[in-house]
Short mmCIF file of C-alpha atoms and ligand atoms in Angstrom, two decimals:
data_model
loop_
_atom_site.label_atom_id
_atom_site.label_comp_id
_atom_site.label_asym_id
_atom_site.label_seq_id
_atom_site.Cartn_x
_atom_site.Cartn_y
_atom_site.Cartn_z
CA MET A 1 -10.02 -15.34 -3.11
CA ASP A 2 -9.17 -14.50 0.52
CA ARG A 3 -12.73 -13.62 2.04
CA PHE A 4 -14.10 -12.30 -1.17
CA GLU A 5 -15.69 -15.56 -2.52
CA TYR A 6 -18.56 -16.58 -4.67
CA GLN A 7 -21.20 -18.59 -2.89
CA GLY A 8 -24.03 -19.89 -5.05
CA GLY A 9 -22.92 -17.46 -7.85
CA ARG A 10 -22.89 -14.47 -5.68
CA LEU A 11 -19.94 -12.52 -4.56
CA MET A 12 -19.64 -12.22 -0.74
CA ALA A 13 -17.40 -10.17 1.24
CA GLU A 14 -17.16 -12.53 4.40
CA GLY A 15 -20.84 -12.90 5.45
CA ALA A 16 -22.12 -9.96 3.56
CA ALA A 17 -23.44 -10.10 0.00
CA VAL A 18 -21.54 -7.43 -2.23
CA SER A 19 -24.73 -6.74 -4.22
CA GLU A 20 -26.32 -5.65 -1.05
CA LEU A 21 -23.87 -3.56 0.11
CA ALA A 22 -23.84 -1.79 -3.23
CA GLU A 23 -27.70 -1.25 -2.85
CA ARG A 24 -27.22 -0.11 0.70
CA PHE A 25 -24.16 2.42 0.25
CA GLY A 26 -24.17 3.11 -3.47
CA THR A 27 -21.45 2.94 -6.05
CA PRO A 28 -18.66 3.09 -6.67
CA LEU A 29 -17.88 1.43 -3.32
CA TYR A 30 -14.75 0.32 -1.54
CA VAL A 31 -15.50 -2.80 0.37
CA TYR A 32 -12.70 -4.34 2.73
CA SER A 33 -12.81 -7.64 4.62
CA GLN A 34 -11.45 -7.31 8.34
CA GLU A 35 -10.41 -11.13 8.33
CA THR A 36 -8.53 -10.80 5.20
CA LEU A 37 -6.66 -7.68 6.56
CA LEU A 38 -5.81 -9.25 9.90
CA THR A 39 -4.91 -12.70 8.33
CA HIS A 40 -2.28 -11.17 6.08
CA TYR A 41 -0.80 -8.96 8.90
CA ARG A 42 -0.84 -12.17 11.30
CA ARG A 43 0.92 -14.27 8.55
CA LEU A 44 3.79 -11.73 8.14
CA ARG A 45 4.02 -11.42 12.11
CA ASP A 46 4.21 -15.01 12.71
CA ALA A 47 6.56 -15.66 9.77
CA PHE A 48 9.14 -13.14 11.18
CA ALA A 49 8.43 -13.84 14.73
CA GLU A 50 11.90 -15.10 15.61
CA LEU A 51 13.38 -11.66 14.68
CA GLU A 52 10.84 -10.12 17.08
CA PRO A 53 10.68 -7.30 14.67
CA LEU A 54 8.73 -3.99 14.77
CA ILE A 55 6.20 -4.31 11.97
CA CYS A 56 5.27 -0.72 10.81
CA TYR A 57 2.18 -0.90 8.60
CA SER A 58 2.69 1.38 5.51
CA LEU A 59 -0.21 3.75 5.89
CA LYS A 60 0.20 5.20 2.47
CA CYS A 61 -1.26 1.96 0.94
CA CYS A 62 -4.58 2.44 2.69
CA ALA A 63 -4.93 5.19 5.16
CA ASN A 64 -8.37 4.96 6.67
CA THR A 65 -8.03 5.23 10.38
CA HIS A 66 -10.38 2.53 11.26
CA LEU A 67 -8.36 0.06 9.10
CA ALA A 68 -5.16 1.27 10.66
CA ARG A 69 -6.54 1.11 14.21
CA LEU A 70 -7.50 -2.85 13.59
CA LEU A 71 -3.63 -3.30 12.80
CA VAL A 72 -2.52 -0.84 15.59
CA ARG A 73 -4.64 -3.07 18.11
CA GLU A 74 -2.67 -6.10 16.95
CA GLY A 75 0.49 -4.55 17.97
CA SER A 76 1.34 -2.81 14.62
CA GLY A 77 3.47 0.16 14.43
CA VAL A 78 2.96 2.51 11.52
CA ASP A 79 5.45 3.74 8.57
CA VAL A 80 4.26 7.23 7.71
CA VAL A 81 5.76 9.65 5.03
CA SER A 82 4.11 12.97 5.76
CA GLY A 83 2.65 15.16 8.42
CA GLY A 84 -1.06 14.19 7.29
CA GLU A 85 -0.08 10.48 7.72
CA LEU A 86 1.44 11.19 11.04
CA PHE A 87 -1.69 12.90 12.07
CA ARG A 88 -3.87 9.78 10.72
CA ALA A 89 -1.52 7.07 12.66
CA LEU A 90 -1.84 9.18 15.99
CA ARG A 91 -5.53 9.24 15.42
CA ALA A 92 -5.62 5.49 14.67
CA GLY A 93 -3.93 5.13 18.38
CA ALA A 94 -0.62 4.05 17.16
CA ASP A 95 2.11 4.14 19.78
CA PRO A 96 4.43 7.00 18.72
CA ALA A 97 7.46 4.91 19.62
CA LYS A 98 6.34 2.59 17.00
CA ILE A 99 6.07 5.16 14.21
CA VAL A 100 8.79 5.52 11.51
CA TYR A 101 8.76 8.31 9.23
CA ALA A 102 10.34 8.06 5.70
CA GLY A 103 10.33 10.05 2.60
CA VAL A 104 12.82 12.24 0.55
CA GLY A 105 11.29 15.67 1.41
CA LYS A 106 10.21 16.58 4.94
CA THR A 107 9.53 20.08 6.03
CA ASP A 108 10.76 21.67 9.06
CA GLY A 109 7.37 21.78 10.36
CA GLU A 110 6.84 18.16 9.51
CA ILE A 111 9.96 17.21 11.52
CA VAL A 112 9.03 19.34 14.45
CA GLU A 113 5.61 17.57 14.71
CA ALA A 114 7.19 14.18 14.46
CA LEU A 115 9.70 15.15 17.43
CA ASP A 116 6.91 16.81 19.52
CA ALA A 117 4.95 13.29 19.02
CA LYS A 118 8.16 11.63 20.10
CA ILE A 119 8.24 9.03 17.32
CA GLY A 120 10.56 6.22 17.21
CA LEU A 121 12.54 6.83 14.03
CA LEU A 122 12.94 9.21 11.12
CA ASN A 123 14.59 7.94 8.00
CA VAL A 124 16.93 10.29 6.19
CA GLU A 125 17.56 10.16 2.53
CA SER A 126 20.30 12.71 1.87
CA ILE A 127 23.05 14.81 3.36
CA SER A 128 21.08 17.84 2.99
CA GLU A 129 18.44 16.14 4.79
CA MET A 130 20.59 14.87 7.73
CA GLU A 131 21.89 18.54 8.18
CA GLN A 132 18.24 19.65 8.30
CA LEU A 133 17.27 17.19 10.89
CA ALA A 134 20.52 17.91 12.88
CA ALA A 135 19.67 21.49 12.94
CA VAL A 136 16.09 20.93 14.15
CA GLY A 137 17.42 18.75 16.78
CA VAL A 138 19.80 21.04 18.06
CA ALA A 139 17.06 23.88 17.96
CA MET A 140 14.77 21.60 19.83
CA GLY A 141 17.49 20.52 22.31
CA THR A 142 17.04 16.93 21.50
CA ARG A 143 18.77 14.19 19.38
CA VAL A 144 16.72 13.01 16.66
CA PRO A 145 16.41 9.15 16.21
CA THR A 146 17.74 8.56 12.92
CA ALA A 147 18.32 5.91 10.17
CA LEU A 148 20.14 6.60 6.87
CA ARG A 149 18.19 5.19 3.88
CA VAL A 150 21.03 3.67 1.81
CA ASN A 151 20.51 2.84 -1.72
CA PRO A 152 21.82 -0.93 -2.22
CA ASP A 153 21.65 -0.65 -6.22
CA VAL A 154 19.47 -3.62 -6.42
CA ASP A 155 17.02 -4.08 -9.19
CA PRO A 156 13.88 -5.41 -7.62
CA LYS A 157 12.27 -6.22 -11.07
CA THR A 158 9.15 -4.47 -10.66
CA HIS A 159 7.53 -1.41 -12.52
CA VAL A 160 9.95 1.36 -13.05
CA TYR A 161 7.67 3.87 -11.16
CA THR A 162 7.90 1.79 -8.09
CA THR A 163 11.63 0.93 -8.22
CA THR A 164 13.48 2.62 -5.55
CA GLY A 165 16.59 0.43 -4.83
CA LYS A 166 18.45 1.43 -8.07
CA LYS A 167 21.04 3.90 -7.96
CA GLU A 168 19.31 6.07 -10.54
CA THR A 169 16.36 6.63 -8.47
CA LYS A 170 15.92 9.65 -6.03
CA PHE A 171 15.89 7.24 -2.98
CA GLY A 172 18.55 6.86 -0.38
CA VAL A 173 22.23 7.45 -0.30
CA ASP A 174 24.50 5.27 -2.26
CA LEU A 175 26.35 2.85 -0.32
CA GLU A 176 29.79 4.29 -1.19
CA ALA A 177 28.85 7.62 0.06
CA ALA A 178 26.95 6.38 3.15
CA GLY A 179 29.76 5.34 5.15
CA ASP A 180 31.12 9.17 5.13
CA VAL A 181 27.75 10.64 5.77
CA LEU A 182 27.47 8.38 9.05
CA ARG A 183 31.09 9.00 10.04
CA ARG A 184 30.36 12.81 9.37
CA PHE A 185 27.18 12.80 11.59
CA ALA A 186 27.67 9.95 14.19
CA ALA A 187 28.43 12.21 17.12
CA HIS A 188 26.43 15.12 16.08
CA PRO A 189 24.60 16.72 19.18
CA GLY A 190 21.41 17.02 17.40
CA LEU A 191 21.20 13.35 16.13
CA HIS A 192 21.01 9.88 17.44
CA ILE A 193 21.85 7.68 14.46
CA ARG A 194 20.55 4.37 15.13
CA GLY A 195 21.00 2.49 11.94
CA ILE A 196 20.00 2.07 8.27
CA HIS A 197 16.92 1.90 6.14
CA LEU A 198 16.44 -0.36 2.88
CA HIS A 199 13.53 -0.28 0.76
CA ILE A 200 14.19 -1.38 -2.87
CA GLY A 201 10.61 -1.16 -4.44
CA SER A 202 7.16 -2.35 -4.51
CA PRO A 203 5.85 -5.01 -5.26
CA VAL A 204 8.90 -7.35 -5.14
CA ASN A 205 8.20 -10.81 -5.68
CA ASP A 206 11.74 -11.90 -6.10
CA VAL A 207 12.88 -12.76 -2.63
CA ALA A 208 16.36 -13.04 -4.01
CA ALA A 209 16.24 -9.12 -4.54
CA TYR A 210 15.96 -8.74 -0.75
CA GLU A 211 18.60 -11.25 0.07
CA LEU A 212 21.06 -9.25 -2.02
CA SER A 213 20.00 -5.99 -0.52
CA ILE A 214 19.85 -6.83 3.03
CA SER A 215 23.44 -8.81 2.74
CA ARG A 216 24.76 -5.50 1.53
CA GLY A 217 23.16 -3.70 4.14
CA ILE A 218 24.53 -6.10 6.82
CA GLU A 219 27.91 -5.80 5.36
CA PHE A 220 27.74 -1.98 5.53
CA ILE A 221 26.57 -2.15 9.31
CA ALA A 222 29.50 -4.56 10.08
CA ALA A 223 32.07 -2.23 8.27
CA MET A 224 30.50 0.86 10.25
CA ARG A 225 30.86 -0.92 13.43
CA ALA A 226 34.46 -1.84 12.84
CA ALA A 227 35.09 1.75 12.14
CA GLY A 228 33.51 2.73 15.53
CA VAL A 229 30.06 3.76 14.48
CA VAL A 230 27.56 1.90 16.57
CA LEU A 231 24.34 0.96 14.60
CA ASP A 232 21.70 -1.20 16.18
CA THR A 233 18.80 -1.00 13.78
CA ILE A 234 18.08 -2.26 10.29
CA ASP A 235 14.72 -1.26 8.81
CA ILE A 236 14.16 -3.47 5.67
CA GLY A 237 11.14 -1.64 4.29
CA GLY A 238 8.21 -3.03 2.71
CA GLY A 239 7.37 -4.18 -0.81
CA PHE A 240 6.23 -7.83 -0.30
CA GLY A 241 3.87 -8.92 -2.96
CA ALA A 242 0.04 -9.50 -3.21
CA HIS A 243 -2.10 -11.60 -5.44
CA TYR A 244 -3.41 -9.74 -8.48
CA ALA A 245 -3.72 -12.55 -11.05
CA GLY A 246 -3.48 -15.60 -8.86
CA SER A 247 -1.03 -16.73 -6.29
CA GLU A 248 1.99 -14.87 -7.69
CA ALA A 249 3.47 -13.41 -4.74
CA PRO A 250 5.46 -15.39 -2.68
CA PRO A 251 3.84 -16.13 0.89
CA ALA A 252 5.12 -14.29 4.04
CA ALA A 253 6.72 -17.65 5.06
CA GLU A 254 8.93 -17.77 2.05
CA TYR A 255 10.13 -14.16 2.46
CA ALA A 256 10.84 -14.98 6.21
CA ARG A 257 12.56 -18.21 5.37
CA ARG A 258 15.10 -16.58 3.18
CA ILE A 259 15.43 -13.24 4.87
CA ALA A 260 15.42 -14.05 8.69
CA PRO A 261 18.75 -16.02 8.62
CA LEU A 262 20.37 -13.14 7.26
CA LEU A 263 19.26 -10.90 10.26
CA ARG A 264 19.36 -13.33 13.18
CA GLY A 265 21.91 -13.04 16.01
CA ARG A 266 23.33 -9.87 14.92
CA GLY A 267 22.09 -7.69 17.79
CA LEU A 268 19.95 -5.57 15.35
CA LYS A 269 16.40 -4.33 16.01
CA VAL A 270 14.66 -5.30 12.83
CA ILE A 271 12.04 -2.96 11.34
CA LEU A 272 9.53 -4.02 8.46
CA GLU A 273 7.28 -1.76 6.38
CA PRO A 274 4.64 -3.71 4.90
CA GLY A 275 1.56 -2.27 3.32
CA ARG A 276 0.24 -3.98 0.17
CA SER A 277 0.83 -7.50 1.14
CA ILE A 278 -1.29 -6.58 4.07
CA ALA A 279 -4.12 -4.70 2.49
CA ALA A 280 -4.19 -5.29 -1.25
CA ASN A 281 -6.37 -8.48 -0.99
CA ALA A 282 -8.27 -7.27 1.81
CA GLY A 283 -10.46 -4.80 -0.52
CA ILE A 284 -12.42 -4.54 -3.77
CA VAL A 285 -13.95 -1.70 -5.70
CA VAL A 286 -17.55 -2.28 -6.60
CA ALA A 287 -18.84 -0.50 -9.72
CA ARG A 288 -22.21 -0.44 -11.67
CA VAL A 289 -22.41 -0.70 -15.40
CA LEU A 290 -23.76 2.34 -16.80
CA HIS A 291 -23.53 1.55 -20.24
CA THR A 292 -22.02 -0.91 -22.80
CA LYS A 293 -21.07 0.22 -26.33
CA SER A 294 -19.01 -1.27 -29.35
CA SER A 295 -16.63 0.74 -31.42
CA GLY A 296 -15.04 -0.83 -34.23
CA SER A 297 -13.81 -4.17 -32.92
CA ARG A 298 -13.75 -2.87 -29.17
CA HIS A 299 -16.44 -3.84 -26.85
CA PHE A 300 -16.64 -1.21 -23.94
CA LEU A 301 -18.18 -1.69 -20.34
CA ILE A 302 -18.70 1.98 -19.17
CA VAL A 303 -18.84 1.78 -15.43
CA ASP A 304 -19.18 4.32 -12.56
CA ALA A 305 -15.69 3.47 -10.93
CA SER A 306 -12.93 5.08 -12.67
CA MET A 307 -9.24 6.23 -12.34
CA ASN A 308 -10.36 8.32 -9.53
CA GLU A 309 -11.09 5.21 -7.34
CA LEU A 310 -8.28 3.00 -8.83
CA ILE A 311 -5.52 4.73 -10.82
CA ARG A 312 -2.95 1.77 -10.87
CA PRO A 313 -4.09 0.49 -14.32
CA ALA A 314 -3.77 4.04 -15.73
CA LEU A 315 -0.56 4.92 -13.97
CA TYR A 316 1.24 1.57 -14.11
CA GLY A 317 -0.61 -0.52 -16.52
CA ALA A 318 -1.61 -2.64 -13.46
CA TYR A 319 -3.57 -5.77 -13.79
CA HIS A 320 -6.58 -6.09 -11.47
CA PHE A 321 -8.92 -8.99 -12.04
CA ALA A 322 -12.51 -7.91 -12.60
CA TRP A 323 -15.62 -10.02 -12.67
CA PRO A 324 -19.57 -9.53 -12.30
CA VAL A 325 -20.80 -9.63 -8.80
CA GLU A 326 -23.71 -11.85 -9.77
CA ALA A 327 -21.80 -14.50 -11.58
CA GLY A 328 -24.36 -17.12 -11.66
CA ALA A 329 -22.63 -20.40 -12.90
CA ARG A 330 -19.35 -18.65 -14.15
CA VAL A 331 -17.88 -18.54 -10.90
CA PRO A 332 -14.16 -17.55 -11.48
CA ALA A 333 -11.63 -20.10 -9.70
CA THR A 334 -8.73 -17.66 -9.80
CA ARG A 335 -7.94 -14.03 -10.51
CA ALA A 336 -6.29 -15.10 -13.78
CA ALA A 337 -7.56 -13.18 -17.14
CA GLU A 338 -8.23 -16.55 -18.60
CA GLN A 339 -11.40 -18.02 -17.40
CA PRO A 340 -12.85 -21.43 -18.71
CA PHE A 341 -16.17 -20.50 -19.73
CA ASP A 342 -17.88 -20.36 -23.27
CA GLY A 343 -19.35 -17.32 -24.70
CA LEU A 344 -17.05 -14.59 -23.00
CA VAL A 345 -16.90 -11.17 -24.76
CA ARG A 346 -13.49 -9.53 -25.11
CA THR A 347 -14.18 -6.19 -23.12
CA ASP A 348 -12.49 -2.93 -22.23
CA ILE A 349 -13.61 -1.78 -18.73
CA VAL A 350 -13.65 1.97 -18.77
CA GLY A 351 -14.76 4.86 -16.43
CA PRO A 352 -16.51 8.27 -17.13
CA VAL A 353 -13.45 10.36 -16.64
CA CYS A 354 -12.44 12.46 -19.63
CA GLU A 355 -9.18 10.79 -20.24
CA SER A 356 -8.16 7.99 -22.57
CA SER A 357 -6.06 6.48 -19.70
CA ASP A 358 -9.39 6.12 -17.75
CA PHE A 359 -9.56 2.41 -17.82
CA LEU A 360 -9.57 -0.36 -15.07
CA ALA A 361 -8.98 -3.20 -17.65
CA LYS A 362 -8.29 -3.94 -21.17
CA ASP A 363 -8.88 -6.87 -23.27
CA ARG A 364 -10.57 -8.89 -20.79
CA LEU A 365 -12.76 -12.07 -21.59
CA LEU A 366 -15.89 -11.26 -19.51
CA PRO A 367 -19.54 -12.56 -19.32
CA GLU A 368 -21.62 -10.35 -21.20
CA MET A 369 -23.03 -7.66 -18.65
CA LYS A 370 -25.76 -5.16 -19.13
CA ARG A 371 -26.69 -1.82 -17.90
CA GLY A 372 -27.25 -1.84 -14.23
CA ASP A 373 -25.18 -4.80 -13.46
CA LEU A 374 -22.38 -4.85 -10.87
CA LEU A 375 -18.79 -5.38 -11.42
CA ALA A 376 -16.17 -6.17 -8.78
CA VAL A 377 -12.49 -5.03 -9.31
CA PHE A 378 -10.35 -7.15 -7.03
CA SER A 379 -6.99 -6.55 -5.11
CA ALA A 380 -7.88 -3.13 -4.60
CA GLY A 381 -7.24 -2.68 -0.80
CA ALA A 382 -3.73 -1.08 -1.43
CA TYR A 383 -3.01 1.90 -3.41
CA ALA A 384 -6.67 2.40 -4.40
CA MET A 385 -8.56 4.85 -2.00
CA SER A 386 -5.29 6.10 -0.79
CA MET A 387 -4.49 7.44 -4.41
CA ALA A 388 -8.04 8.37 -5.00
CA SER A 389 -8.82 11.94 -6.54
CA GLN A 390 -11.69 14.20 -7.21
CA TYR A 391 -10.40 14.79 -10.67
CA ASN A 392 -13.59 15.79 -12.87
CA SER A 393 -15.26 16.98 -9.59
CA ARG A 394 -16.31 13.68 -8.72
CA PRO A 395 -16.78 13.12 -5.17
CA ARG A 396 -14.54 10.41 -3.60
CA ALA A 397 -16.26 6.91 -2.95
CA ALA A 398 -17.58 5.52 0.46
CA GLU A 399 -15.47 2.75 2.19
CA VAL A 400 -17.05 -0.01 4.30
CA LEU A 401 -15.53 -2.75 6.41
CA VAL A 402 -16.93 -6.16 6.84
CA ASN A 403 -16.48 -8.28 9.74
CA GLY A 404 -18.48 -11.59 9.30
CA ARG A 405 -21.97 -10.34 8.90
CA ARG A 406 -21.39 -6.87 10.50
CA VAL A 407 -20.75 -3.99 8.24
CA ARG A 408 -19.43 -0.60 9.18
CA LEU A 409 -19.26 2.63 7.11
CA ILE A 410 -15.92 3.71 7.50
CA ARG A 411 -15.77 6.51 5.29
CA ARG A 412 -18.97 8.37 4.08
CA ARG A 413 -19.37 9.04 0.37
CA GLU A 414 -18.27 12.69 -0.37
CA THR A 415 -20.90 15.03 -1.34
CA TYR A 416 -20.80 17.95 -3.72
CA ASP A 417 -20.40 20.34 -0.72
CA ASP A 418 -17.19 18.46 0.15
CA LEU A 419 -15.76 19.26 -3.28
CA VAL A 420 -15.82 23.03 -2.45
CA LEU A 421 -15.51 22.79 1.36
CA ALA A 422 -12.05 24.43 1.18
CA GLU A 423 -13.06 27.43 -1.02
CA PRO A 424 -14.37 30.07 0.96
CA PRO A 425 -17.42 31.38 -0.64
CA ASP A 426 -16.25 35.19 0.07
CA ALA A 427 -12.57 35.08 -1.10
N1 LLP B 1 8.41 1.63 2.80
C1 LLP B 1 8.60 2.53 2.08
C2 LLP B 1 9.88 3.38 2.34
C3 LLP B 1 7.88 2.81 0.79
O1 LLP B 1 8.39 3.70 -0.03
C4 LLP B 1 6.87 2.06 0.55
C5 LLP B 1 6.07 2.14 -0.70
C6 LLP B 1 6.60 0.97 1.45
C7 LLP B 1 7.43 0.84 2.67
C8 LLP B 1 5.48 0.10 1.38
O2 LLP B 1 5.45 -0.82 0.33
P1 LLP B 1 4.49 -1.93 0.25
O3 LLP B 1 4.81 -2.86 1.25
O4 LLP B 1 2.98 -1.42 0.21
O5 LLP B 1 4.67 -2.54 -1.33
N2 LLP B 1 1.61 3.24 -5.66
C9 LLP B 1 2.32 2.01 -6.03
C10 LLP B 1 3.16 1.54 -4.84
C11 LLP B 1 4.08 2.75 -4.53
C12 LLP B 1 4.94 2.33 -3.23
C13 LLP B 1 5.58 3.37 -2.77
N3 LLP B 1 6.40 2.95 -1.59
C14 LLP B 1 1.37 1.07 -6.52
O6 LLP B 1 0.03 1.11 -6.42
O7 LLP B 1 1.77 -0.09 -6.89
#
């Protein structure tokens, strides 16, 4: 379980007891393990080392500047998708040359900010956006470093909401149309077109989907080179898996073993944009049981965490393993739903938000829990806090980072005043 392990029946985050963190900082609470975060980053870096890639941590998955700074210090670049993420990346100390900026819609203002910061690459997703970038480049008297996001029409076999590499999604330009776009803009004085960008979805546990999309990308680059359009960069995106239920995500070494041979020796600068595979298993959400109740055949645990803190179950029907922080003799061996203990109760874990979609888990066999007990929801380092909301005017939870026995509050719990901060009292 990475560095969230049960010792003597108690859940630890590295050297800190999770129950003590909950006492000290309150609940709901995000707890991150520094060692787990860095381990996942280093595994990926080492696995792909032969390609000397630029690894750009995908900030959208977990945007806390303190976490990003840890990765930046390891040499990571940052993948951003908005002016706000660019702001965070720079605040985390990222080298602008190692920042890539993606996304289907950027405002002129955001593009100017990115160029002022001298970031390394902007990924473009449509002809209209190529025209926009070219115009801003000309107006600023510069050639915008650009990659064209191509849509390889590959099914990543993941949730439909996080599928991006199929033709019918809004992302990228079809491979058939991409050649014309590049030929048309290759010599534009406002652009320096460096290469192509591919990102097929997230999470993608099927390595064959990468093989197919990268092969198509390589073929496309070769065809463009033959036609006189020089491309020196391939950004293969992110999407590598993480463990939610057990060890279902291929290890970094397996992705690299099958992807690297396609890319080596081609004179291409390789960029990776991993998020989830680095951060997901490095965080948990800790909640306290407010109430238990039964209704018909259903047994509910009503906890103080909700879709505000972790929207993935509501949005994608995502599975997150959940278990008591104080497990006693019932220490789970994996994150799978089936655990080999007697007397478990079939339970729905729900939050206080006024929506039927506000659940963290359904139909789980759990030890009986009572009011006041603590529950951990695992694999919540990615797309948890970064998708948090204040819906129902619930202040966002605090984030703490554990490094051995050292504990740092890296984002304080929001207050009621924070809820109304942007609403001038005298408007
Ligand atoms: N690059 C691009 C262009 C992306 O769109 C994404 C994620 C990534 C990189 C990073 O993907 P990762 O390595 O983290 O899988 N909220 C959803 C995931 C949305 C992913 C959006 N794009 C979830 O909770 O599953």
